[in-house]
């Protein structure tokens, strides 16, 4: 009887499927931190070549069985897993495999090694460094300088370097517009850098470190045969978002540009706002696998020197593979990383950074991050908006008062609602109390359950709202509002008054200008809520005391977080309310700047009113 | 001692705020009741006269310290005068006093919470919450306590003055007559026996080296005696204008009673719950400070390298001691008899004795010695 093929296929065991499956753990040893065990991903020891050859033999044995000898340990492990199928390898595959192994055994030059003079050697070491030809991003363009006299090559990364710059400012002048005489080969770079390369930023390097740094930063590196130097020509030109509107710190009046994903554009934006020859930008490099530029900006002669040194010390102490964003740097350098309250100000506004620099803060810009950091920071700064300064002082003050009320409400409103309804109902006017009781009559849950459900729903909408595509955002918003607002009330799950409480709380939390502080408030609100459910105002008061004492001893780069309110330090009126701009002549003294005076005490000499007020302030200050 | 508390430096305003809060707490405890019981309608004079006594003693101690022991606290003065053993004994005695005082205040406030805010909650739970909080606050050291006091100072002033003004509708000034109440001799006796509520005199002798500016300490002392004295006098006068003296001497918690009668229309009434924030936060600062002072003095006296590890144990000890009295009446009686009436011996007697003895032994040279050190 002939068995159909499809039935045969059902019962056939094809172990080739299993053999072809990729299993990562076969290649990685159990404990990569144990130096006694071999790690196939690194070859730090001097016996690397031997180890590689040994492993190659084992791989051959595993794959093709050509190598009969292998490590007894590996053989033991293999035995424990059972015998592996031995399959023949096609000759093309075998050749490619041998080529790959040859490539991997080729050692890249050390970063501190000097550049070789021969172009062939340069090419070989470039291939080892940038993993060519597998790495298709790195382009090595060979050409000759001066109508066929000097062999040369240019290296750049496709996508990071500006092709127009390379074509018109590097290759074209060197290949077509140059006429060079045969000379001492070691001095070939002189005419190239002095006369032939029109790039506005060039740098001669003599080690591979300089070459690698230049290439991965988007520059083009030119080698010339016979020279032990290379020239790094600035040709950065990767795609990035143009300077755009701020997304989280919008203002009605004031500048409307924000940082973008371009390091140099960001430093330039700050400098455009603060045009000072004393504004210093020091660039540090963080990361081992991938380097990230970190700019430390400060004003020489104004910013406290020990503050600058401390910022640099903390940044230089970071030892990571890769630092992608300022948010990560913040966690590495802040004083209390475990605290909910942020101790570093993150802003996307260059004007705010410029203003803070002029006050004596230090600004930190990280790689392609569109957020800059300012240190040190005090709690009050996080409740201020840049617009406070751009508006007249009564308006700025009003805005601040609104935000302080919003902050308190965002913290405490749901907790107070729970405490009042559960423990202190006597303080509610009778009519209101009856209304609350009537509205809660149908609700089958305790107040705390109601509040937590609603708060969770609000948090859900907020979290989902970040990821909802713009096209469906308004629709989802309406659906969310309907579900939370109307349907939940009509279903008798929550009381109408609670919807108002939760909605006001959500509005208040959106009024907090600092995103980090807003997050802290959101989390702490739940803590207060639970405490209030158990012990009413008593627990809220105790928790407030604990929170306040924690804040009172916290520091940001040596500055108490509650300065200048406590500890009391002299400062212009710019904490709870916004002072008059013309009378704010003092920098915050907690920054210990080299220049305490910001402007002259009498800035409106033609005005008798402000002149008198300025004199009064001066007199008061002297008496202190 | 390699403790950050030993190096803490406190600004003048923070110290004034902390001392003011420390003393003013008695306004919300049994002090108004005790003063009224002794002086009847003239009870409001008691804190003023007590403040004068405290001020005179403080100025004497301060001038002696400035003259002979500049920059030294009371323990250092004792060590300098009578030797290290005497210094240790004095530190432990004062530390015990602060410990008992913390326990007394904790019991009274715990009873207030259970009788007014959380009647169904066991005092064990209320007291343990106080214990955890004051332990946490004391753990953060003198700087933390003084800074939180500075933040809470406006709340105290606005709350206390607001409370007095909101009851204006019920004021009957005639209830303050006769002006001398139970008689001048009763008033003077009450002032003398209650003067120990101005415990800041003793506290200032302890935190003397921690002041940012030791010269400003005189002003700290003056302000922190004068402001609470007027606050207490105003509060007691208001209390006695609202309730007759014969009744107020029976009330254990005057603040609650006053807040309860506030009625400014149907929307502003029964405000006692709002004032929970006032008296709970002030009580926390008071107990946190006295617990820290106890730990600090024990560390000084017993030569501990640091205070922090002792704070949880001392907080627990305070809690245990606070539960020893059988009821609130016994607790109040113990506090009034031993910690306030006889406590004057510790609060005023020890500092005066030590600086007098020390100044007699060392005539002059305090500043020079400090300068050399």
PDB file of C-alpha atoms in Angstrom, chain A residues 380 423-424 426-431 534-542 545-546 548-550 552-553 560 562 565-568 624, chain B residues 13-14 113 117-118 121 125-126 129-130 133 136-137 140 144 147-148 150-152 266-267 269-270 272-274 276-277 280-281 284:
ATOM      1  CA  UNK A 380      11.139  77.223  43.346  1.00  0.00           C
ATOM      2  CA  UNK A 423     -13.282  61.903  58.831  1.00  0.00           C
ATOM      3  CA  UNK A 424     -14.033  65.635  58.842  1.00  0.00           C
ATOM      4  CA  UNK A 426     -18.447  68.497  59.999  1.00  0.00           C
ATOM      5  CA  UNK A 427     -16.513  71.206  58.164  1.00  0.00           C
ATOM      6  CA  UNK A 428     -18.616  70.874  55.015  1.00  0.00           C
ATOM      7  CA  UNK A 429     -21.625  73.195  54.874  1.00  0.00           C
ATOM      8  CA  UNK A 430     -24.787  71.220  55.495  1.00  0.00           C
ATOM      9  CA  UNK A 431     -26.245  71.712  52.021  1.00  0.00           C
ATOM     10  CA  UNK A 534      -6.724  55.635  56.810  1.00  0.00           C
ATOM     11  CA  UNK A 535      -6.102  58.608  59.104  1.00  0.00           C
ATOM     12  CA  UNK A 536      -7.553  61.767  57.521  1.00  0.00           C
ATOM     13  CA  UNK A 537      -5.919  65.160  58.007  1.00  0.00           C
ATOM     14  CA  UNK A 538      -3.734  63.737  60.758  1.00  0.00           C
ATOM     15  CA  UNK A 539      -1.833  61.510  58.337  1.00  0.00           C
ATOM     16  CA  UNK A 540      -1.669  64.244  55.704  1.00  0.00           C
ATOM     17  CA  UNK A 541      -0.079  66.606  58.234  1.00  0.00           C
ATOM     18  CA  UNK A 542       2.465  64.000  59.327  1.00  0.00           C
ATOM     19  CA  UNK A 545       6.188  67.198  57.700  1.00  0.00           C
ATOM     20  CA  UNK A 546       8.202  64.229  56.524  1.00  0.00           C
ATOM     21  CA  UNK A 548       9.226  68.960  54.008  1.00  0.00           C
ATOM     22  CA  UNK A 549      12.110  67.818  56.166  1.00  0.00           C
ATOM     23  CA  UNK A 550      13.341  65.612  53.339  1.00  0.00           C
ATOM     24  CA  UNK A 552      14.877  70.765  53.539  1.00  0.00           C
ATOM     25  CA  UNK A 553      18.026  68.658  53.684  1.00  0.00           C
ATOM     26  CA  UNK A 560      19.997  73.330  49.482  1.00  0.00           C
ATOM     27  CA  UNK A 562      14.789  75.105  49.390  1.00  0.00           C
ATOM     28  CA  UNK A 565      13.733  80.521  51.582  1.00  0.00           C
ATOM     29  CA  UNK A 566      15.451  78.155  53.947  1.00  0.00           C
ATOM     30  CA  UNK A 567      18.303  78.491  54.612  1.00  0.00           C
ATOM     31  CA  UNK A 568      17.672  82.162  54.222  1.00  0.00           C
ATOM     32  CA  UNK A 624      21.476  93.828  57.092  1.00  0.00           C
TER      33      UNK A 624
ATOM     34  CA  UNK B  13      16.076  83.208  61.238  1.00  0.00           C
ATOM     35  CA  UNK B  14      15.843  79.442  61.268  1.00  0.00           C
ATOM     36  CA  UNK B 113      -5.819  63.177  68.276  1.00  0.00           C
ATOM     37  CA  UNK B 117      -9.833  63.621  65.122  1.00  0.00           C
ATOM     38  CA  UNK B 118      -9.699  59.838  65.235  1.00  0.00           C
ATOM     39  CA  UNK B 121      -8.289  54.747  66.451  1.00  0.00           C
ATOM     40  CA  UNK B 125      -1.569  53.568  66.441  1.00  0.00           C
ATOM     41  CA  UNK B 126      -1.689  57.336  66.818  1.00  0.00           C
ATOM     42  CA  UNK B 129       2.664  57.361  63.875  1.00  0.00           C
ATOM     43  CA  UNK B 130       3.944  60.281  65.901  1.00  0.00           C
ATOM     44  CA  UNK B 133       7.466  60.875  62.150  1.00  0.00           C
ATOM     45  CA  UNK B 136      12.342  60.552  60.834  1.00  0.00           C
ATOM     46  CA  UNK B 137      12.565  64.277  61.433  1.00  0.00           C
ATOM     47  CA  UNK B 140      17.567  64.492  59.495  1.00  0.00           C
ATOM     48  CA  UNK B 144      16.398  69.841  58.795  1.00  0.00           C
ATOM     49  CA  UNK B 147      14.488  74.650  58.178  1.00  0.00           C
ATOM     50  CA  UNK B 148      11.119  72.970  58.508  1.00  0.00           C
ATOM     51  CA  UNK B 150      11.205  78.249  59.330  1.00  0.00           C
ATOM     52  CA  UNK B 151       8.766  77.014  56.700  1.00  0.00           C
ATOM     53  CA  UNK B 152       6.054  76.393  59.266  1.00  0.00           C
ATOM     54  CA  UNK B 266     -22.971  78.693  56.924  1.00  0.00           C
ATOM     55  CA  UNK B 267     -19.895  78.405  54.697  1.00  0.00           C
ATOM     56  CA  UNK B 269     -18.044  77.122  60.364  1.00  0.00           C
ATOM     57  CA  UNK B 270     -16.643  74.235  62.404  1.00  0.00           C
ATOM     58  CA  UNK B 272     -11.420  72.649  63.943  1.00  0.00           C
ATOM     59  CA  UNK B 273     -10.324  70.210  61.258  1.00  0.00           C
ATOM     60  CA  UNK B 274      -8.365  72.887  59.410  1.00  0.00           C
ATOM     61  CA  UNK B 276      -5.243  70.000  62.741  1.00  0.00           C
ATOM     62  CA  UNK B 277      -2.506  70.961  60.282  1.00  0.00           C
ATOM     63  CA  UNK B 280       0.068  68.550  64.416  1.00  0.00           C
ATOM     64  CA  UNK B 281       2.898  70.174  62.463  1.00  0.00           C
ATOM     65  CA  UNK B 284       6.037  67.419  65.270  1.00  0.00           C
TER      66      UNK B 284
END
